[in-house]
Amino acid sequence: MKKQVIFLTGSTGFLGSRVLKRLMNDESLKLFCLVRSTAGIKGAKKKIEKVNKIDLSHLSNVEVVAGDITKEKFGLDHEIYSHLQNTITDIVHCAASTKFSAPVDELRKINVEPVERLKQLAIEIDKQSDRKVNIIHVSTAYCVGHANGVINEHEHAKPESGFKNNYERSKWQAEKRLLKDKDKIKTVIVRPSIIIGSDKGECNRSGVVIPLFSIMRKNSKKYPTPIPLPRKIFFDMVSVDYVAECVISALKKVDQLESGDIFHATAGLGKELTGKVSVKSFNTKFGIKMVGLNTSVYWWLLRFLAKYTNLVNAIDRTIMEAYANYFKTHPRFDNTKMLGLLNDEYKSIDAKVLLENTIDYWIANFDRN
């Protein structure tokens, strides 16, 4: 069996760091981690050690390369780029911007254009050595835009009703660019749903959960707080640890998969939370009264409060409106194919426990009320 030599992007991110930690002690693998740093290779090594709480001197199979996913040939010099061409067998692409409200050009630069560079690297390797490189690409289950009903694990046409935000659009565009050449490059796509935290509840400090919970908590001791969670809506939520395991399962079984295969790293049908259960968990953990509203009613109330009172500021409104968009539609994600790749211990998700662990973590570390 050939030794896998993996080019990993996003290894200092919330998901990529978990992927790295699961792979770094596997001596049958070699890892090249692309890390963006203005301080060169020393800065890149310090960054990856700090974020992942590891000591690279004890990891002979992990090599850091200082570069930038947005630059031609990843900003690498000729010697390092050639070394990658001569060695790597697989690319795991976790790097991305998840800013919903970011400008189109910014998201195109970070989320879309880099896949062309990864494709080019794979094609160059094929031409020079006749070695086929596999690409495992992390997308999002919500690249279906405003779709409703059960969403299956296959390629989607551009949603006729459009996308909820620029982030979704950029991830759909990246998928299309990769799948366009699936006959030339073996491509497997993993689509997570909403990654809320780790199994233990740890939040992404640069993500939206911390400010979102802060807004929900604000003033909640004084009066009932409305949130955009209709009682009967399904809320597909997963841990970053579960998604990392999904990515690694696809990587380790890539030789058994077809190019263009798509897998949903989601809770799956029947394992999602409902708005009713979510609101109950928030009320129990926060010890206050929240009221789940239909999104159209919530939007009207949010705008009214922002216009006529000082209870909602512009930043709060922007964050809450971004998430209210996700409860206007009712997609549910089938993950049958993904479950077929996972070991039994990862097939059972308790979304309620995950949400409550995340709330507990937020209360312990960020609650200022």
CSV table of C-alpha atoms in Angstrom, one decimal:
chain,number,residue,atom,x,y,z
A,1,MET,CA,0.0,0.0,0.0
A,2,LYS,CA,1.4,3.4,-1.0
A,3,LYS,CA,2.3,5.9,1.7
A,4,GLN,CA,-0.1,8.9,1.7
A,5,VAL,CA,1.7,12.2,1.5
A,6,ILE,CA,-0.9,14.9,2.3
A,7,PHE,CA,-0.9,18.6,1.5
A,8,LEU,CA,-3.2,20.1,4.1
A,9,THR,CA,-4.6,23.7,3.9
A,10,GLY,CA,-6.3,25.4,6.8
A,11,SER,CA,-4.3,23.6,9.5
A,12,THR,CA,-4.5,26.5,11.9
A,13,GLY,CA,-8.3,26.9,11.4
A,14,PHE,CA,-11.1,25.5,13.6
A,15,LEU,CA,-11.6,22.4,11.5
A,16,GLY,CA,-8.2,22.0,9.9
A,17,SER,CA,-6.5,22.0,13.3
A,18,ARG,CA,-8.7,19.0,14.3
A,19,VAL,CA,-7.8,17.2,11.1
A,20,LEU,CA,-4.1,17.8,11.7
A,21,LYS,CA,-4.3,16.5,15.3
A,22,ARG,CA,-6.0,13.3,14.2
A,23,LEU,CA,-3.4,12.7,11.5
A,24,MET,CA,-0.1,13.9,13.0
A,25,ASN,CA,0.6,10.7,15.1
A,26,ASP,CA,0.0,8.4,12.2
A,27,GLU,CA,3.5,7.4,11.2
A,28,SER,CA,2.2,5.9,7.9
A,29,LEU,CA,1.4,9.4,6.7
A,30,LYS,CA,3.5,12.4,5.8
A,31,LEU,CA,1.9,15.9,6.2
A,32,PHE,CA,2.8,19.2,4.5
A,33,CYS,CA,0.8,21.9,6.3
A,34,LEU,CA,0.5,25.2,4.4
A,35,VAL,CA,0.5,28.1,6.9
A,36,ARG,CA,0.1,31.8,6.2
A,37,SER,CA,2.7,33.9,8.0
A,38,THR,CA,4.3,37.2,7.5
A,39,ALA,CA,7.3,36.0,9.5
A,40,GLY,CA,8.4,33.2,7.2
A,41,ILE,CA,8.9,29.6,8.1
A,42,LYS,CA,9.8,30.4,11.7
A,43,GLY,CA,6.6,32.4,12.2
A,44,ALA,CA,4.6,29.7,10.4
A,45,LYS,CA,5.9,27.0,12.8
A,46,LYS,CA,5.2,29.1,15.9
A,47,LYS,CA,1.7,29.8,14.6
A,48,ILE,CA,0.9,26.1,14.1
A,49,GLU,CA,2.4,25.1,17.4
A,50,LYS,CA,0.5,27.8,19.3
A,51,VAL,CA,-2.9,27.1,17.7
A,52,ASN,CA,-2.6,23.3,17.9
A,53,LYS,CA,-0.7,23.2,21.2
A,54,ILE,CA,1.9,20.8,19.7
A,55,ASP,CA,5.7,20.6,19.6
A,56,LEU,CA,6.8,20.1,16.0
A,57,SER,CA,10.2,18.8,17.1
A,58,HIS,CA,8.5,15.6,18.3
A,59,LEU,CA,6.6,15.1,15.0
A,60,SER,CA,8.9,13.8,12.3
A,61,ASN,CA,6.0,13.3,9.8
A,62,VAL,CA,4.7,16.9,9.9
A,63,GLU,CA,6.4,19.6,7.8
A,64,VAL,CA,5.3,23.2,7.7
A,65,VAL,CA,5.5,25.3,4.6
A,66,ALA,CA,5.0,29.1,4.8
A,67,GLY,CA,2.7,30.3,2.1
A,68,ASP,CA,-0.6,31.8,1.1
A,69,ILE,CA,-3.5,30.0,-0.5
A,70,THR,CA,-4.5,33.1,-2.4
A,71,LYS,CA,-1.2,33.5,-4.2
A,72,GLU,CA,0.1,31.9,-7.4
A,73,LYS,CA,1.7,28.5,-6.5
A,74,PHE,CA,0.7,29.3,-2.9
A,75,GLY,CA,3.5,31.9,-2.6
A,76,LEU,CA,6.1,29.1,-2.4
A,77,ASP,CA,9.5,29.3,-3.9
A,78,HIS,CA,10.5,27.0,-6.7
A,79,GLU,CA,12.3,24.5,-4.6
A,80,ILE,CA,9.5,23.9,-2.1
A,81,TYR,CA,6.8,23.8,-4.8
A,82,SER,CA,8.8,21.3,-6.8
A,83,HIS,CA,9.3,19.2,-3.7
A,84,LEU,CA,5.5,19.1,-3.3
A,85,GLN,CA,5.1,18.1,-6.9
A,86,ASN,CA,7.5,15.2,-6.4
A,87,THR,CA,5.9,13.8,-3.2
A,88,ILE,CA,2.3,14.5,-2.4
A,89,THR,CA,-0.5,11.9,-3.1
A,90,ASP,CA,-3.5,13.7,-1.6
A,91,ILE,CA,-4.7,17.3,-1.0
A,92,VAL,CA,-7.0,18.0,1.9
A,93,HIS,CA,-8.5,21.5,1.5
A,94,CYS,CA,-9.9,22.9,4.7
A,95,ALA,CA,-8.9,26.6,4.3
A,96,ALA,CA,-11.8,28.9,3.8
A,97,SER,CA,-13.4,32.2,4.9
A,98,THR,CA,-16.8,31.6,6.6
A,99,LYS,CA,-17.8,35.2,6.8
A,100,PHE,CA,-21.4,35.4,5.6
A,101,SER,CA,-21.3,39.1,5.0
A,102,ALA,CA,-17.9,39.3,3.3
A,103,PRO,CA,-17.8,41.0,-0.1
A,104,VAL,CA,-18.0,38.8,-3.2
A,105,ASP,CA,-14.5,39.6,-4.3
A,106,GLU,CA,-13.0,38.7,-1.0
A,107,LEU,CA,-14.7,35.3,-0.8
A,108,ARG,CA,-13.9,34.6,-4.5
A,109,LYS,CA,-10.2,35.2,-3.6
A,110,ILE,CA,-10.2,33.0,-0.6
A,111,ASN,CA,-12.8,30.3,-1.3
A,112,VAL,CA,-13.0,30.0,-5.1
A,113,GLU,CA,-9.7,30.8,-6.8
A,114,PRO,CA,-7.5,28.6,-4.6
A,115,VAL,CA,-9.2,25.5,-5.9
A,116,GLU,CA,-7.9,26.3,-9.4
A,117,ARG,CA,-4.3,26.4,-7.9
A,118,LEU,CA,-4.9,23.0,-6.2
A,119,LYS,CA,-6.2,21.6,-9.5
A,120,GLN,CA,-3.2,22.9,-11.3
A,121,LEU,CA,-0.9,21.3,-8.8
A,122,ALA,CA,-2.7,18.0,-9.2
A,123,ILE,CA,-2.5,18.2,-13.0
A,124,GLU,CA,1.2,19.1,-13.0
A,125,ILE,CA,1.9,16.1,-10.9
A,126,ASP,CA,0.0,13.8,-13.2
A,127,LYS,CA,1.8,15.1,-16.2
A,128,GLN,CA,5.3,14.9,-14.7
A,129,SER,CA,5.1,11.6,-12.8
A,130,ASP,CA,1.9,9.9,-13.9
A,131,ARG,CA,0.9,10.0,-10.2
A,132,LYS,CA,-2.7,10.7,-9.6
A,133,VAL,CA,-3.4,13.1,-6.8
A,134,ASN,CA,-6.7,13.0,-4.9
A,135,ILE,CA,-8.4,16.2,-3.6
A,136,ILE,CA,-10.6,16.1,-0.5
A,137,HIS,CA,-12.5,19.4,-0.5
A,138,VAL,CA,-14.5,20.8,2.5
A,139,SER,CA,-17.6,22.6,1.3
A,140,THR,CA,-20.9,23.3,3.1
A,141,ALA,CA,-24.3,21.5,3.1
A,142,TYR,CA,-25.9,24.9,2.7
A,143,CYS,CA,-24.6,25.4,-0.9
A,144,VAL,CA,-28.2,24.6,-1.9
A,145,GLY,CA,-29.3,28.2,-1.2
A,146,HIS,CA,-33.0,28.5,-0.4
A,147,ALA,CA,-33.8,24.9,-1.1
A,148,ASN,CA,-36.4,23.0,1.0
A,149,GLY,CA,-37.0,19.4,1.8
A,150,VAL,CA,-34.6,16.5,1.8
A,151,ILE,CA,-31.2,17.3,0.2
A,152,ASN,CA,-29.3,14.3,-1.1
A,153,GLU,CA,-25.5,13.7,-1.4
A,154,HIS,CA,-25.0,14.7,-5.1
A,155,GLU,CA,-24.0,17.6,-7.2
A,156,HIS,CA,-26.4,20.5,-7.3
A,157,ALA,CA,-27.4,22.9,-10.0
A,158,LYS,CA,-27.3,26.6,-9.2
A,159,PRO,CA,-30.3,27.2,-7.0
A,160,GLU,CA,-33.0,29.1,-9.0
A,161,SER,CA,-34.0,31.0,-5.9
A,162,GLY,CA,-30.4,32.1,-5.2
A,163,PHE,CA,-28.2,31.9,-2.1
A,164,LYS,CA,-28.7,33.2,1.4
A,165,ASN,CA,-25.3,34.9,1.4
A,166,ASN,CA,-22.1,35.3,-0.5
A,167,TYR,CA,-20.4,32.6,1.5
A,168,GLU,CA,-22.8,29.9,0.2
A,169,ARG,CA,-22.4,31.2,-3.3
A,170,SER,CA,-18.6,31.0,-3.1
A,171,LYS,CA,-18.7,27.4,-1.8
A,172,TRP,CA,-21.0,26.4,-4.6
A,173,GLN,CA,-18.7,28.0,-7.1
A,174,ALA,CA,-15.7,26.2,-5.7
A,175,GLU,CA,-17.5,22.8,-6.0
A,176,LYS,CA,-18.5,23.5,-9.6
A,177,ARG,CA,-14.9,24.3,-10.5
A,178,LEU,CA,-13.6,21.1,-8.9
A,179,LEU,CA,-16.3,18.9,-10.3
A,180,LYS,CA,-15.8,20.3,-13.8
A,181,ASP,CA,-12.5,18.3,-13.9
A,182,LYS,CA,-13.5,15.3,-11.9
A,183,ASP,CA,-12.6,13.0,-14.9
A,184,LYS,CA,-9.0,14.4,-14.7
A,185,ILE,CA,-8.6,14.7,-11.0
A,186,LYS,CA,-10.1,12.5,-8.4
A,187,THR,CA,-12.2,14.8,-6.3
A,188,VAL,CA,-14.3,14.0,-3.2
A,189,ILE,CA,-16.4,16.7,-1.5
A,190,VAL,CA,-17.4,16.7,2.2
A,191,ARG,CA,-20.2,19.1,3.1
A,192,PRO,CA,-20.7,19.9,6.8
A,193,SER,CA,-23.8,21.5,8.1
A,194,ILE,CA,-23.6,24.1,11.0
A,195,ILE,CA,-20.4,23.5,13.0
A,196,ILE,CA,-21.3,24.9,16.4
A,197,GLY,CA,-18.4,23.7,18.6
A,198,SER,CA,-16.3,20.7,19.6
A,199,ASP,CA,-17.7,17.6,21.3
A,200,LYS,CA,-16.9,19.2,24.6
A,201,GLY,CA,-18.5,22.5,23.6
A,202,GLU,CA,-15.5,24.6,22.8
A,203,CYS,CA,-16.5,27.4,20.5
A,204,ASN,CA,-14.5,28.8,17.5
A,205,ARG,CA,-13.2,32.1,19.0
A,206,SER,CA,-13.3,33.7,15.6
A,207,GLY,CA,-16.7,32.3,14.6
A,208,VAL,CA,-20.2,33.6,15.1
A,209,VAL,CA,-21.4,31.5,18.0
A,210,ILE,CA,-19.8,33.6,20.7
A,211,PRO,CA,-21.2,37.0,19.5
A,212,LEU,CA,-24.5,35.2,18.6
A,213,PHE,CA,-24.9,33.9,22.2
A,214,SER,CA,-23.9,37.2,23.6
A,215,ILE,CA,-26.7,39.0,21.7
A,216,MET,CA,-29.3,36.4,22.7
A,217,ARG,CA,-28.2,36.8,26.3
A,218,LYS,CA,-28.2,40.6,26.3
A,219,ASN,CA,-31.1,42.1,28.3
A,220,SER,CA,-32.6,38.6,28.7
A,221,LYS,CA,-32.9,38.9,32.4
A,222,LYS,CA,-35.2,42.0,32.0
A,223,TYR,CA,-37.7,40.7,29.5
A,224,PRO,CA,-38.5,37.7,27.2
A,225,THR,CA,-36.0,37.7,24.3
A,226,PRO,CA,-37.1,36.8,20.8
A,227,ILE,CA,-35.0,34.5,18.7
A,228,PRO,CA,-35.6,33.4,15.1
A,229,LEU,CA,-36.3,29.7,15.8
A,230,PRO,CA,-39.8,28.5,14.8
A,231,ARG,CA,-40.8,25.6,17.0
A,232,LYS,CA,-41.1,23.0,14.1
A,233,ILE,CA,-38.0,23.9,12.1
A,234,PHE,CA,-35.2,21.4,11.8
A,235,PHE,CA,-31.8,22.6,12.9
A,236,ASP,CA,-28.9,20.5,11.6
A,237,MET,CA,-25.9,21.0,13.9
A,238,VAL,CA,-22.6,19.0,14.3
A,239,SER,CA,-19.4,19.2,16.2
A,240,VAL,CA,-16.0,20.1,14.6
A,241,ASP,CA,-14.6,16.8,15.9
A,242,TYR,CA,-17.3,14.8,14.0
A,243,VAL,CA,-16.6,16.8,10.8
A,244,ALA,CA,-12.9,16.2,11.1
A,245,GLU,CA,-13.6,12.5,11.4
A,246,CYS,CA,-15.7,12.6,8.3
A,247,VAL,CA,-12.9,14.3,6.3
A,248,ILE,CA,-10.4,11.7,7.5
A,249,SER,CA,-12.7,8.8,6.7
A,250,ALA,CA,-13.0,10.1,3.1
A,251,LEU,CA,-9.2,10.6,2.9
A,252,LYS,CA,-8.4,7.1,4.2
A,253,LYS,CA,-10.9,5.4,2.0
A,254,VAL,CA,-10.4,7.6,-1.0
A,255,ASP,CA,-9.1,4.7,-3.2
A,256,GLN,CA,-12.6,3.0,-2.7
A,257,LEU,CA,-14.5,6.1,-3.8
A,258,GLU,CA,-15.6,7.5,-7.1
A,259,SER,CA,-14.4,10.9,-8.4
A,260,GLY,CA,-17.2,13.4,-7.8
A,261,ASP,CA,-18.5,11.6,-4.7
A,262,ILE,CA,-20.2,13.9,-2.3
A,263,PHE,CA,-20.7,13.3,1.4
A,264,HIS,CA,-22.8,15.2,4.0
A,265,ALA,CA,-21.0,15.6,7.3
A,266,THR,CA,-24.4,16.4,8.9
A,267,ALA,CA,-26.5,15.1,11.8
A,268,GLY,CA,-28.7,13.5,9.3
A,269,LEU,CA,-32.5,12.8,9.0
A,270,GLY,CA,-34.2,12.3,12.4
A,271,LYS,CA,-31.1,13.5,14.4
A,272,GLU,CA,-31.5,17.2,13.9
A,273,LEU,CA,-32.7,19.6,16.6
A,274,THR,CA,-36.1,21.3,16.4
A,275,GLY,CA,-36.6,24.9,17.2
A,276,LYS,CA,-38.7,23.9,20.2
A,277,VAL,CA,-36.0,21.7,21.7
A,278,SER,CA,-33.3,24.4,21.0
A,279,VAL,CA,-35.3,27.2,22.7
A,280,LYS,CA,-36.0,24.9,25.7
A,281,SER,CA,-32.2,24.2,26.0
A,282,PHE,CA,-31.4,28.0,25.9
A,283,ASN,CA,-34.0,28.8,28.5
A,284,THR,CA,-32.9,26.0,30.8
A,285,LYS,CA,-29.1,26.7,30.6
A,286,PHE,CA,-29.4,30.5,30.6
A,287,GLY,CA,-32.1,30.5,33.2
A,288,ILE,CA,-34.1,33.1,31.3
A,289,LYS,CA,-37.1,33.2,29.0
A,290,MET,CA,-36.5,33.2,25.2
A,291,VAL,CA,-39.3,33.0,22.7
A,292,GLY,CA,-38.9,31.3,19.3
A,293,LEU,CA,-40.6,33.3,16.5
A,294,ASN,CA,-41.4,32.7,12.9
A,295,THR,CA,-38.6,34.4,10.9
A,296,SER,CA,-40.9,36.9,9.1
A,297,VAL,CA,-42.3,38.0,12.5
A,298,TYR,CA,-38.8,38.1,14.0
A,299,TRP,CA,-37.4,40.3,11.1
A,300,TRP,CA,-40.3,42.8,11.6
A,301,LEU,CA,-39.7,42.9,15.3
A,302,LEU,CA,-35.9,43.3,14.9
A,303,ARG,CA,-36.3,46.2,12.6
A,304,PHE,CA,-38.9,47.8,14.8
A,305,LEU,CA,-36.7,47.6,17.8
A,306,ALA,CA,-33.6,48.8,15.9
A,307,LYS,CA,-35.5,51.8,14.6
A,308,TYR,CA,-37.6,52.9,17.6
A,309,THR,CA,-35.6,51.7,20.6
A,310,ASN,CA,-31.9,51.4,21.8
A,311,LEU,CA,-32.3,47.7,22.5
A,312,VAL,CA,-30.7,46.6,19.2
A,313,ASN,CA,-27.6,48.1,17.7
A,314,ALA,CA,-26.4,47.8,14.1
A,315,ILE,CA,-23.9,45.1,14.8
A,316,ASP,CA,-26.4,43.0,16.7
A,317,ARG,CA,-28.9,43.4,13.8
A,318,THR,CA,-26.4,42.3,11.2
A,319,ILE,CA,-25.5,39.2,13.0
A,320,MET,CA,-29.0,38.2,13.9
A,321,GLU,CA,-30.3,38.9,10.4
A,322,ALA,CA,-27.5,36.7,8.9
A,323,TYR,CA,-28.7,33.7,11.0
A,324,ALA,CA,-32.4,34.5,10.7
A,325,ASN,CA,-32.0,33.8,6.9
A,326,TYR,CA,-31.2,30.2,7.7
A,327,PHE,CA,-34.6,29.6,9.3
A,328,LYS,CA,-36.6,30.9,6.4
A,329,THR,CA,-36.2,27.6,4.6
A,330,HIS,CA,-36.3,24.0,5.8
A,331,PRO,CA,-33.6,21.8,4.2
A,332,ARG,CA,-32.9,18.5,5.7
A,333,PHE,CA,-29.7,16.7,4.8
A,334,ASP,CA,-29.5,13.0,4.1
A,335,ASN,CA,-26.1,11.5,5.1
A,336,THR,CA,-26.5,7.9,4.2
A,337,LYS,CA,-23.3,7.8,2.1
A,338,MET,CA,-21.3,9.5,4.9
A,339,LEU,CA,-22.5,7.0,7.5
A,340,GLY,CA,-21.2,4.2,5.3
A,341,LEU,CA,-17.7,5.5,5.6
A,342,LEU,CA,-17.7,6.2,9.4
A,343,ASN,CA,-16.8,3.8,12.2
A,344,ASP,CA,-19.7,2.9,14.4
A,345,GLU,CA,-18.6,5.2,17.3
A,346,TYR,CA,-19.1,8.3,15.1
A,347,LYS,CA,-22.5,7.3,13.6
A,348,SER,CA,-24.6,8.5,16.6
A,349,ILE,CA,-25.0,12.2,17.1
A,350,ASP,CA,-26.9,13.8,20.1
A,351,ALA,CA,-27.4,17.3,18.8
A,352,LYS,CA,-29.1,18.4,22.1
A,353,VAL,CA,-26.1,17.4,24.2
A,354,LEU,CA,-23.8,19.2,21.7
A,355,LEU,CA,-25.9,22.4,21.9
A,356,GLU,CA,-26.0,22.2,25.7
A,357,ASN,CA,-22.2,21.6,26.0
A,358,THR,CA,-21.6,24.6,23.8
A,359,ILE,CA,-23.9,26.8,25.9
A,360,ASP,CA,-22.1,25.6,29.1
A,361,TYR,CA,-18.7,26.4,27.5
A,362,TRP,CA,-19.9,29.9,26.5
A,363,ILE,CA,-21.3,30.6,30.0
A,364,ALA,CA,-18.1,29.4,31.7
A,365,ASN,CA,-15.8,31.5,29.4
A,366,PHE,CA,-17.7,34.4,27.9
A,367,ASP,CA,-20.8,35.2,29.9
A,368,ARG,CA,-20.6,38.7,31.2
A,369,ASN,CA,-24.2,39.0,32.6
